[in-house]
Amino acid sequence: MHTNPPSELGNAATFIAEIYGQDVFNMETMRGYLPRPVYKKLLATIRKDEKLDPDIANEVAQAMMTWALEKGASHYSHWFQPLNGSTAEKHDSFVDLDSEGNLKLKFSGKSLVQGEPDASSFPSGGLRATFEARGYTAWDPTSPAFIKRTTNGATLCIPTAFCSYKGQALDKKTPLLRSMSAVTKMAQRLLSCFGKGDNVHVGADLGAEQEYFLVDKMLYEQRPDLMMCGRTLFGNVPPKHQQMEDHYFGSIKDRVLEFMVDVDEALWKLGIPAKTRHNEVAPGQFEIAPIFESQNLAVDHNMLVMEVLRKTANKHNMVCLLHEKPFAGMNGSGKHNNWSLSAPGFGSLLNPGSNPQENAIFLTLLCATIKAVDEHADLLRASVAKIGNEHRLGAHEAPPAIISIFLGDMLDEVIEQIEKGSTKKTCTQKTMNIGVDTLPMLPLDTSDRNRTSPFAFTGNKFEFRSVGSSQTCAWPMTVLNTIVTETLDEICNILEPIKDDPEQFNSTLNQLLQDIIRNHKRILFSGDGYGEAWVKEAENRGLPNVPRTIDALAPLVSEKSIALFEKYGVVSPVELHARHDIQTEIFYKELNIEAETAVLMVETLYIPAVTEQLTQLTTALTQMNKAGITAGTQATIARANRVGELLDTLPVQVEALRNAMDKGDTFAIQQGMAELRVTVDTLESITDANLWPVPTYAELLFL
Ligand code: ADP
Ligand code: MG
């Protein structure tokens, strides 16, 4: 049989093995660079949450520098995630001078462990007065250092937390780490109640699916709205977009696939386990999903995924749009956060287990999550509140602004049995009893999917789908971890005292789960989350539906939230207020940028183009008159009138928008922009295509 000649690319296995993690100072690399006792101490810090031994910092720093220099890095940087939702870095070179003024490369333990970026310009929500402007970065040894490359240089990036002088968190990582610690300790406690907790180290995991759009760079640069706001403020949906559903999972065009190949390579080099790549629902929309990891690492990696997507797109003369709603009238982009807790020997604790006891643990965690989501639906909604997501939630294939849980048919049935207390009834052809000793193995059915739910159980994890594509997952995960910590705490308080009495334990657990379901089943919904009917139904059930960002942010600082975050040591009241204030401020700033961009585009692009259209029409009419041609004059006059009327409308609407902006009236600003858009979009549909001053949706979307 004829075999293909070996590919020019060589063996993919060799290639992947060679590049995977090559730019990461991971455990394996560390072992090679560190003396054995130092390596072991560091390992304990990373694996067991032990305090870092300050004595080893110098040796680790030295090893890191040696490795980084070999990798071509001349600089190091503490890499952190300030409250504006991006990443930040300040570079220092390894260059130092000895007492005689000669060059000596140096990286001390002190420089590794702590940094003092002059970071007075980051938003701190009043946490750090500018006169004490310094914030401190502190090394996070649980996320490995990595090399960031440009074509002509490289930098060693050290993941760090960012705090104020008084130790208040000025970043997204610190509360995440605190919440991971809280929820994993509580899950461990739960396992102990079931006699399973000894020496078990529970982990909190996240798999973040990332959706994005790609547009051609040349076209992008002709759209001030895309450049300033990351989304189009004007533009008509083309006749064909996503109706045929032919893009989702469709064959990937070469130009895009070449980009994706480069993205995967860059991510693998950084030790990011990129797994899945495919077309998404809208034309020009795609998704990348790495394999899930410990949340802290997964969040850092997702920040890098976004950066790699942007940079790689640029190399391919494209722009990667991470905005939640770059194009009105079609699919927006989300970042599904797959959340679970895991323990060695169990795998995911949200996996229906292989024996009755594991199943009871699973059902308890499931019910704890249901209760948490119902009691703090407003907080989860707040965790995804941002202007971009406001356009996405509840519009075109995006989860609604109402938080609800989808469990799937199999679990719905189980839950119903528990609620009725008639646990002896048959369920999925098996006898049910929730008691620890008698619960049967639950069949796992992941084929059961409801794409319209904001919070769906998908086999061995919950998938929080409301998170926006441009958002960091850190805060939504912090909130989810914290609310589940609370319910687990309550459950453990009941189960712990009776854990050695199996009979009482079983009956109490049965009762407990039954009560939870009875009290919180309103949050369970398996119908169409996109439908109007659900909005009414949810209202009847008393579920919050908060479409607007500012309203959605408010519960962040409710007494209930403040008490919750304080109780579990995740965010202090001041830190929480700071987060609320910063998110609110970001909303106003982004809204203003959008409104100003809209005005600018109307005055400098659309009005001149439409005026030119009118000039051409009236010139044509004059010529027709001169030539004595009557045919066509009526149509031309009608068109000129139509264009003229809309042209007259524009300055009036601009004026109204300006007034709203002066007053700072967000509702009126959003209203004003929407009205302006209708006029411009109508004009787009009746103006000569070659007079239209910006690329259309059709041009942007079909790469
Ligand atoms: P979808 O069908 O929703 O597109 P994918 O398979 O593309 O799902 O992505 C699912 C994501 O969930 C991946 O990142 C995957 O690694 C992650 N995942 C799988 N199991 C778990 C788990 N137990 N905990 C957290 N994330 C998980
Ligand atoms: Mg998904």
XYZ file of C-alpha atoms and ligand atoms in Angstrom:
731
model
C 0.000 0.000 0.000
C 1.176 3.478 -0.784
C 2.087 5.518 2.280
C 2.329 9.251 2.402
C 5.809 10.715 2.489
C 6.821 11.950 5.926
C 5.383 15.373 6.495
C 7.742 18.313 6.271
C 6.616 19.184 9.751
C 8.179 16.090 11.219
C 6.652 13.926 13.873
C 3.962 15.790 15.799
C 4.582 13.699 18.895
C 8.222 14.766 19.000
C 7.266 18.345 18.275
C 4.645 18.620 21.026
C 6.835 16.831 23.555
C 9.695 19.169 22.736
C 7.827 22.443 23.005
C 5.254 21.643 25.716
C 6.072 23.712 28.774
C 9.451 24.756 27.389
C 8.961 28.328 28.601
C 7.714 27.425 32.074
C 9.716 27.061 35.244
C 7.584 24.091 36.245
C 8.188 21.364 38.801
C 10.191 19.241 36.457
C 12.461 22.122 35.458
C 12.805 23.206 39.071
C 13.982 19.778 40.090
C 16.812 20.061 37.626
C 17.850 23.524 38.802
C 17.426 23.300 42.571
C 19.294 21.414 45.276
C 17.130 18.518 46.462
C 16.238 19.887 49.955
C 15.252 23.256 48.493
C 13.153 21.579 45.854
C 11.365 19.516 48.481
C 10.603 22.533 50.631
C 9.253 24.420 47.640
C 7.163 21.441 46.643
C 5.595 21.377 50.113
C 4.760 25.062 49.777
C 3.076 24.501 46.452
C 1.304 21.220 47.130
C 0.307 21.569 50.741
C -0.335 25.284 51.064
C 2.558 25.568 53.518
C 4.196 28.894 54.272
C 7.205 29.678 52.138
C 10.492 29.177 53.969
C 12.267 32.543 53.522
C 15.646 30.799 53.615
C 15.051 29.070 50.324
C 13.980 32.182 48.417
C 17.536 33.128 47.455
C 18.291 29.721 46.053
C 15.043 29.571 44.125
C 15.683 33.048 42.729
C 19.184 32.089 41.654
C 17.900 28.958 39.919
C 15.114 30.898 38.243
C 17.542 33.504 36.930
C 19.956 30.883 35.615
C 17.123 29.159 33.784
C 15.643 32.444 32.513
C 19.009 33.678 31.203
C 19.465 30.393 29.345
C 16.053 30.985 27.817
C 17.215 34.372 26.574
C 15.449 36.486 29.195
C 17.330 39.630 30.209
C 14.541 40.923 32.453
C 12.166 39.721 35.106
C 8.747 41.036 35.976
C 6.216 40.539 38.713
C 3.092 39.720 36.745
C -0.193 40.560 38.449
C -3.893 41.131 37.901
C -5.043 44.558 39.062
C -8.679 45.391 39.660
C -9.220 46.765 36.157
C -9.444 43.155 35.005
C -6.278 43.070 32.915
C -2.740 41.936 33.664
C 0.140 44.200 34.589
C 3.882 43.906 34.523
C 6.873 46.121 35.234
C 10.208 44.883 33.955
C 13.582 44.967 35.727
C 16.731 43.649 34.132
C 19.050 41.199 35.846
C 21.781 43.833 35.408
C 23.516 44.825 38.628
C 26.899 46.286 39.571
C 29.431 45.005 42.040
C 31.301 47.341 44.443
C 33.800 48.196 41.709
C 31.150 49.073 39.223
C 31.499 45.921 37.136
C 28.573 44.096 35.629
C 27.121 41.334 37.757
C 23.853 39.586 36.933
C 21.691 39.337 39.991
C 18.254 38.214 41.121
C 17.811 38.038 44.879
C 15.306 36.097 46.912
C 13.907 39.409 48.058
C 13.271 40.513 44.475
C 11.551 37.207 43.791
C 9.321 37.216 46.838
C 8.266 40.836 46.933
C 8.103 43.733 44.524
C 7.075 47.347 44.772
C 5.723 48.464 41.446
C 4.966 52.157 41.441
C 1.411 51.309 40.707
C -0.394 54.414 41.793
C -2.365 54.576 38.564
C -4.162 51.295 39.027
C -7.701 51.571 40.305
C -7.828 50.800 43.994
C -11.327 51.974 44.837
C -9.951 54.130 47.625
C -8.029 51.245 49.195
C -4.750 52.978 48.705
C -4.528 56.730 48.974
C -2.175 58.103 46.335
C 0.128 59.600 48.943
C 0.992 56.083 49.985
C 0.914 55.070 46.384
C 2.921 51.910 46.571
C 1.299 48.557 46.216
C 3.253 45.410 46.895
C 3.480 42.338 44.732
C 4.013 39.002 46.453
C 5.206 35.846 44.708
C 2.552 33.156 44.222
C 4.570 29.937 44.101
C 1.463 27.938 43.159
C 1.515 29.364 39.639
C 4.824 28.745 37.870
C 6.993 31.493 36.409
C 7.101 31.653 32.621
C 8.906 33.383 29.775
C 7.177 35.986 27.701
C 8.756 36.492 24.299
C 8.870 39.150 21.628
C 10.812 38.797 18.393
C 13.860 40.483 19.916
C 13.785 39.687 23.607
C 12.331 37.764 26.487
C 11.167 38.419 30.033
C 10.795 36.146 33.017
C 7.265 36.647 34.355
C 6.569 35.747 37.966
C 2.893 35.412 38.903
C 2.232 37.542 41.966
C -0.532 38.807 44.206
C -0.882 42.576 44.531
C -1.641 44.133 47.921
C -1.598 47.479 49.665
C 0.828 48.407 52.423
C -1.773 47.244 54.937
C -2.215 43.916 53.186
C -5.514 44.712 51.502
C -6.018 42.902 48.215
C -5.606 45.230 45.234
C -5.989 42.430 42.742
C -8.155 39.573 41.545
C -5.802 36.776 42.522
C -5.678 37.278 46.283
C -9.417 36.819 46.948
C -9.446 33.879 44.545
C -6.708 32.151 46.529
C -8.527 32.900 49.780
C -11.806 31.533 48.405
C -10.106 28.391 47.081
C -8.656 27.804 50.496
C -12.070 28.354 52.134
C -14.051 26.074 49.848
C -11.512 23.261 49.750
C -11.202 23.232 53.535
C -14.959 23.069 53.840
C -15.207 20.268 51.290
C -12.565 18.406 53.249
C -14.724 18.855 56.327
C -17.666 17.414 54.430
C -15.597 14.399 53.433
C -14.656 13.983 57.094
C -18.332 13.860 58.005
C -18.542 10.877 55.681
C -15.432 9.390 57.257
C -13.376 10.166 54.168
C -11.498 13.313 54.987
C -8.244 12.133 56.488
C -5.234 13.409 54.596
C -7.354 14.160 51.560
C -6.341 17.334 49.785
C -9.341 18.824 48.021
C -8.745 20.985 44.964
C -10.915 23.626 43.311
C -10.832 23.353 39.523
C -11.742 25.432 36.524
C -11.911 24.768 32.811
C -12.469 28.038 30.951
C -13.837 27.826 27.423
C -12.969 31.022 25.567
C -15.070 32.396 22.701
C -13.777 35.133 20.411
C -14.239 36.797 17.041
C -11.585 37.400 14.404
C -11.744 40.326 11.988
C -9.350 41.508 9.323
C -6.973 44.131 10.680
C -7.311 46.507 7.730
C -11.077 46.551 8.087
C -10.854 46.857 11.860
C -8.723 49.960 11.522
C -11.471 51.618 9.509
C -13.963 51.245 12.366
C -13.403 53.689 15.234
C -16.045 51.836 17.257
C -14.123 48.562 17.112
C -10.877 50.343 17.905
C -12.225 52.419 20.813
C -14.906 50.152 22.256
C -14.114 46.648 21.013
C -17.593 46.400 19.546
C -19.544 47.864 16.657
C -21.851 50.690 17.690
C -23.538 50.751 14.289
C -24.172 48.296 11.504
C -26.817 46.080 9.991
C -26.862 42.341 10.291
C -26.229 40.921 6.805
C -28.962 38.871 5.115
C -27.065 35.711 5.921
C -25.309 35.368 9.228
C -25.962 32.484 11.591
C -29.453 31.371 10.527
C -28.223 28.373 8.555
C -26.222 27.167 11.544
C -23.524 26.246 9.090
C -20.626 27.872 10.916
C -20.796 26.048 14.253
C -18.297 23.182 14.138
C -17.984 23.869 10.384
C -14.783 23.264 8.511
C -12.242 25.865 9.586
C -10.930 28.185 6.878
C -7.195 28.034 6.180
C -6.491 31.577 7.288
C -8.120 30.913 10.650
C -6.656 27.447 11.055
C -3.166 28.801 10.448
C -3.834 31.283 13.244
C -5.142 28.525 15.534
C -2.076 26.363 14.899
C 0.149 29.241 15.990
C -2.029 29.872 19.045
C -1.796 26.245 20.167
C 1.962 26.259 19.712
C 2.364 29.440 21.763
C 0.100 28.073 24.500
C 1.795 24.689 24.671
C 5.153 26.418 25.065
C 3.668 28.129 28.110
C 2.467 24.814 29.463
C -1.164 25.726 28.840
C -3.049 22.540 27.954
C -4.889 23.826 24.870
C -7.261 21.067 23.853
C -10.201 22.056 21.680
C -10.517 24.539 18.817
C -13.565 25.066 16.654
C -15.865 27.452 14.833
C -18.637 28.956 16.951
C -22.223 29.893 16.129
C -21.726 33.272 14.444
C -19.638 33.713 11.318
C -16.195 34.930 12.318
C -16.616 33.463 15.810
C -14.456 30.737 17.322
C -13.676 28.958 20.569
C -10.640 27.577 22.316
C -10.809 25.365 25.396
C -7.893 24.136 27.449
C -8.059 21.182 29.837
C -9.230 22.199 33.304
C -6.682 22.932 36.035
C -6.524 24.209 39.585
C -8.480 27.480 39.519
C -5.554 29.746 40.272
C -3.515 28.288 37.460
C -6.519 28.135 35.145
C -7.204 31.838 35.729
C -3.586 32.809 35.071
C -3.624 30.623 31.997
C -6.838 32.146 30.736
C -5.312 35.625 31.051
C -2.430 34.339 28.929
C -4.799 32.680 26.449
C -6.450 36.055 25.846
C -3.073 37.719 25.375
C -1.806 35.006 23.025
C -5.020 35.215 20.976
C -4.578 38.975 20.559
C -0.894 38.846 19.721
C -1.178 35.915 17.349
C -4.099 37.512 15.520
C -1.987 40.600 15.025
C 0.769 38.527 13.402
C -1.817 37.144 10.999
C -3.112 40.612 10.117
C -6.264 40.017 12.067
C -7.681 41.389 15.285
C -9.095 39.143 17.986
C -12.246 40.664 19.498
C -12.794 39.457 23.047
C -15.772 41.773 23.625
C -18.980 40.083 24.794
C -21.056 41.520 21.968
C -18.995 42.797 19.042
C -21.947 42.542 16.647
C -25.561 43.275 17.473
C -28.214 40.850 16.339
C -26.101 37.724 16.507
C -24.258 35.497 18.907
C -22.155 37.137 21.575
C -19.052 35.684 23.212
C -18.920 34.086 26.614
C -16.436 32.260 28.717
C -18.042 29.153 30.117
C -16.514 28.504 33.529
C -16.504 24.764 34.246
C -16.303 24.530 38.025
C -15.733 21.560 40.258
C -14.081 20.364 43.435
C -11.853 17.337 43.280
C -9.929 15.033 45.550
C -7.408 12.297 44.887
C -9.169 8.960 44.744
C -12.487 10.628 43.923
C -11.740 12.663 40.854
C -14.431 15.304 40.683
C -16.580 15.368 43.808
C -19.376 16.302 41.421
C -19.039 12.961 39.735
C -21.813 10.586 40.712
C -19.653 7.958 42.345
C -19.135 4.259 41.899
C -20.527 3.346 45.311
C -23.378 4.514 47.559
C -21.194 6.543 49.856
C -19.572 8.499 47.053
C -23.025 9.097 45.637
C -24.216 10.514 48.942
C -21.217 12.870 48.975
C -22.031 13.834 45.415
C -25.695 14.523 46.181
C -24.768 16.552 49.242
C -22.378 18.730 47.253
C -24.976 19.016 44.510
C -27.609 20.198 46.994
C -25.099 22.538 48.642
C -24.483 24.123 45.258
C -28.205 24.407 44.493
C -28.802 26.154 47.823
C -25.816 28.445 47.362
C -26.843 29.506 43.863
C -30.437 30.146 44.923
C -29.489 32.139 48.010
C -26.864 34.184 46.214
C -28.142 34.351 42.633
C -27.778 38.121 42.874
C -24.093 37.814 43.750
C -23.427 35.486 40.848
C -25.195 37.935 38.575
C -23.075 40.746 40.049
C -19.911 38.747 39.380
C -20.542 38.927 35.632
C -21.872 42.486 35.532
C -20.099 44.644 32.997
C -21.213 46.807 30.162
C -20.234 44.360 27.427
C -22.083 41.508 29.079
C -25.192 43.670 29.461
C -25.587 43.512 25.676
C -25.012 39.778 25.655
C -27.030 38.359 28.545
C -30.504 37.543 27.389
C -29.780 38.193 23.724
C -29.092 35.680 20.949
C -27.841 32.375 22.258
C -26.599 33.790 25.522
C -27.854 32.877 28.959
C -30.423 35.318 30.325
C -29.758 37.762 33.136
C -31.839 35.423 35.322
C -29.732 32.894 37.185
C -31.134 29.357 37.208
C -29.746 25.827 37.318
C -30.129 23.049 34.785
C -29.539 19.536 36.088
C -30.615 17.236 33.266
C -33.322 14.577 33.143
C -31.533 11.960 35.193
C -30.733 14.248 38.097
C -34.111 15.988 37.897
C -35.638 12.602 38.550
C -33.290 11.877 41.454
C -33.974 15.295 42.950
C -37.689 14.752 42.648
C -37.387 11.434 44.452
C -35.435 13.026 47.277
C -37.936 15.828 47.565
C -40.872 13.436 47.815
C -39.009 11.385 50.340
C -40.274 8.336 48.485
C -36.787 7.218 47.858
C -37.717 3.590 47.452
C -39.415 4.297 44.147
C -37.767 3.200 40.984
C -35.656 5.724 39.275
C -33.968 5.096 35.976
C -34.833 1.447 36.488
C -33.082 1.279 39.826
C -34.245 1.311 43.405
C -33.412 4.549 45.119
C -32.592 5.264 48.669
C -30.558 8.283 49.530
C -29.161 6.756 52.677
C -25.448 6.374 52.531
C -25.477 2.612 52.637
C -28.136 1.943 50.106
C -27.804 4.553 47.422
C -27.249 2.874 44.080
C -24.734 3.896 41.524
C -26.047 6.842 39.575
C -25.648 6.501 35.855
C -23.703 9.316 34.294
C -25.374 10.963 31.383
C -23.563 13.876 29.837
C -25.457 13.754 26.569
C -28.192 15.671 28.320
C -27.519 19.296 27.477
C -29.419 22.508 27.724
C -27.496 25.246 26.029
C -29.792 27.988 27.254
C -29.062 27.643 30.961
C -26.698 30.031 32.725
C -25.635 27.406 35.261
C -25.732 23.852 34.006
C -24.673 20.552 35.470
C -22.620 18.819 32.803
C -21.736 15.365 34.034
C -19.048 15.992 36.625
C -18.989 19.780 36.972
C -21.158 22.858 36.882
C -20.778 25.154 33.946
C -21.323 28.849 34.743
C -22.010 30.289 31.325
C -22.849 33.891 32.108
C -19.215 34.922 32.437
C -18.270 37.400 29.708
C -15.602 36.560 27.148
C -13.346 39.484 28.105
C -13.701 38.985 31.849
C -11.190 37.380 34.133
C -12.663 34.216 35.661
C -11.090 35.118 38.996
C -14.019 37.002 40.494
C -16.876 34.745 39.307
C -14.913 31.776 40.683
C -14.243 33.659 43.941
C -17.972 34.246 44.365
C -18.936 30.682 43.492
C -16.333 29.220 45.850
C -17.473 31.484 48.662
C -21.199 30.866 48.394
C -20.635 27.105 48.287
C -18.319 27.426 51.303
C -21.212 28.886 53.242
C -23.705 26.136 52.441
C -21.124 23.411 53.023
C -20.378 25.013 56.361
C -24.048 24.907 57.327
C -24.357 21.288 56.244
C -21.212 20.256 58.104
C -22.447 21.962 61.251
C -25.420 19.618 61.190
C -23.674 16.422 60.126
C -20.449 16.711 62.087
C -21.857 16.054 65.583
C -23.635 12.879 64.444
C -21.097 11.494 62.061
C -20.333 8.489 64.250
C -23.958 7.390 64.467
C -24.739 5.886 61.041
C -28.452 5.581 61.575
C -28.968 9.114 62.740
C -26.518 10.347 60.124
C -28.512 8.718 57.336
C -31.881 9.975 58.429
C -30.564 13.482 59.127
C -28.875 13.624 55.743
C -32.039 12.459 54.011
C -34.032 15.120 55.781
C -31.409 17.780 55.119
C -31.270 17.155 51.395
C -35.036 16.985 51.229
C -35.326 20.354 52.968
C -32.773 21.940 50.678
C -34.608 20.760 47.599
C -37.993 21.842 48.928
C -36.699 25.268 49.806
C -34.597 25.892 46.736
C -36.155 24.017 43.848
C -37.363 27.299 42.365
C -33.826 27.822 41.039
C -34.031 24.603 38.992
C -35.195 25.134 35.437
C -34.809 22.848 32.478
C -36.924 24.704 29.919
C -35.927 27.247 27.311
C -33.912 29.953 29.057
C -34.036 32.140 25.942
C -37.829 32.342 25.871
C -40.093 35.199 26.962
C -42.132 32.686 28.960
C -39.191 32.068 31.265
C -38.976 35.743 32.168
C -42.570 35.617 33.451
C -42.140 32.237 35.095
C -38.971 33.370 36.866
C -40.768 36.421 38.145
C -43.520 34.210 39.568
C -40.867 32.123 41.258
C -39.330 35.235 42.774
C -36.016 34.846 40.974
C -34.124 38.073 40.362
C -33.881 39.277 36.767
C -31.465 42.174 36.587
C -30.610 43.201 33.060
C -28.752 46.428 33.814
C -25.147 46.529 34.999
C -25.421 49.188 37.682
C -28.407 47.460 39.288
C -26.672 44.112 38.993
C -23.596 45.428 40.814
C -25.530 46.728 43.815
C -25.837 43.398 45.721
C -22.044 43.280 45.960
C -22.258 45.622 48.903
C -25.459 44.383 50.511
C -25.214 43.547 54.199
C -25.709 39.902 53.333
C -22.760 39.844 50.907
C -20.492 41.814 53.178
C -21.166 39.382 56.022
C -20.634 36.371 53.778
C -17.275 37.467 52.402
C -16.073 38.622 55.781
C -17.112 35.436 57.570
C -14.998 33.256 55.306
C -12.095 35.673 55.129
C -12.341 36.080 51.370
C -12.842 39.836 51.016
C -13.066 42.395 53.771
C -15.837 45.020 53.729
C -13.442 47.720 52.474
C -12.109 45.423 49.790
C -15.636 44.605 48.712
C -16.660 48.249 48.542
C -13.544 48.945 46.498
C -14.533 46.260 44.007
C -18.046 47.588 43.725
C -16.817 51.148 43.221
C -14.262 50.153 40.606
C -16.732 48.081 38.596
C -19.216 50.943 38.729
C -16.588 53.434 37.625
C -15.482 51.169 34.780
C -19.094 50.975 33.632
C -19.460 54.768 33.487
C -16.125 55.222 31.764
C -16.840 52.588 29.142
C -20.300 53.970 28.535
C -18.894 57.446 28.019
C -16.239 56.206 25.634
C -18.956 54.463 23.649
C -21.174 57.544 23.559
C -18.325 59.822 22.513
C -17.253 57.386 19.829
C -20.820 57.237 18.534
C -21.007 61.031 18.310
C -17.605 61.200 16.637
C -18.543 58.611 14.039
C -21.836 60.282 13.236
C -20.318 63.730 12.861
C -17.108 62.861 11.043
C -18.064 59.770 9.049
C -21.783 59.208 8.619
C -23.044 62.789 8.146
C -20.388 63.600 5.513
C -21.068 60.331 3.665
C -24.812 60.840 3.669
C -24.396 64.474 2.636
C -22.348 63.267 -0.301
C -25.155 60.855 -1.129
C -27.630 63.722 -1.112
C -25.325 65.815 -3.283
C -25.116 63.009 -5.809
C -28.869 62.552 -5.862
C -29.594 66.251 -6.292
C -26.895 66.541 -8.947
C -28.533 63.654 -10.762
C -31.875 65.414 -10.538
C -30.435 68.653 -11.939
C -28.860 66.716 -14.807
C -32.146 64.891 -15.476
C -33.960 68.208 -15.547
C -31.438 69.711 -17.940
C -31.650 66.719 -20.221
C -35.419 66.784 -20.011
C -35.618 63.273 -18.633
C -38.624 62.648 -16.443
C -38.351 58.876 -16.013
C -36.676 58.109 -12.713
C -37.061 61.574 -11.250
C -39.823 60.514 -8.899
C -37.819 57.665 -7.471
C -34.774 59.870 -7.139
C -36.741 62.615 -5.412
C -38.275 60.081 -3.036
C -34.872 58.681 -2.196
C -33.340 62.132 -1.731
C -36.186 63.042 0.600
C -35.812 59.878 2.601
C -32.053 60.326 2.919
C -32.513 64.017 3.701
C -35.045 63.398 6.442
C -32.808 60.897 8.144
C -29.873 63.233 7.699
C -31.871 65.942 9.466
C -32.567 63.546 12.308
C -28.917 62.880 13.044
C -27.903 66.260 14.571
C -31.059 66.288 16.678
C -30.244 62.847 18.078
C -26.602 63.771 18.597
C -27.740 66.786 20.583
C -30.008 64.624 22.752
C -27.167 62.183 23.367
C -24.818 65.023 24.292
C -27.359 66.327 26.789
C -27.679 62.904 28.361
C -23.902 62.662 28.599
C -23.698 66.090 30.255
C -26.240 64.977 32.816
C -24.525 61.631 33.318
C -27.903 59.954 32.858
C -26.913 56.397 31.936
C -30.360 55.307 30.897
C -30.743 58.310 28.587
C -27.253 57.771 27.186
C -28.000 54.168 26.319
C -31.369 55.180 24.927
C -29.781 57.982 22.894
C -27.191 55.656 21.427
C -29.853 53.134 20.501
C -31.921 55.801 18.711
C -28.909 57.130 16.856
C -28.094 53.607 15.793
C -31.525 53.046 14.273
C -31.137 56.149 12.097
C -27.602 55.305 10.996
C -28.466 51.688 10.302
C -31.472 52.732 8.221
C -29.240 55.081 6.273
C -26.762 52.265 5.740
C -29.511 50.267 4.080
C -30.379 53.003 1.553
C -26.988 54.564 0.841
C -24.697 53.645 -2.068
C -22.473 50.856 -0.809
C -19.380 52.595 -2.138
C -20.205 55.823 -0.301
C -20.605 54.077 3.055
C -17.622 55.231 5.135
C -16.945 52.112 7.213
C -16.740 48.362 6.492
C -20.103 46.628 6.894
C -20.920 43.613 9.044
C -20.795 41.388 5.961
C -17.264 42.531 5.183
C -16.128 42.177 8.782
C -17.678 38.807 9.480
C -16.725 36.740 6.472
C -12.959 36.530 6.734
P -18.585 22.015 25.947
O -19.308 20.794 25.524
O -19.304 22.761 27.015
O -18.123 22.876 24.819
P -15.814 21.257 26.313
O -15.504 19.810 26.393
O -15.427 22.022 25.116
O -17.330 21.426 26.706
O -15.150 21.998 27.543
C -15.403 21.598 28.789
C -14.359 22.181 29.702
O -14.611 21.651 30.986
C -12.915 21.811 29.362
O -12.086 22.887 29.672
C -12.683 20.655 30.295
O -11.311 20.437 30.585
C -13.427 21.130 31.517
N -13.707 20.080 32.497
C -13.884 18.767 32.311
N -14.047 18.150 33.491
C -13.969 19.091 34.455
C -14.043 19.100 35.877
N -14.239 17.994 36.562
N -13.923 20.287 36.493
C -13.731 21.410 35.834
N -13.646 21.460 34.509
C -13.761 20.326 33.818
Mg -19.515 24.775 27.442
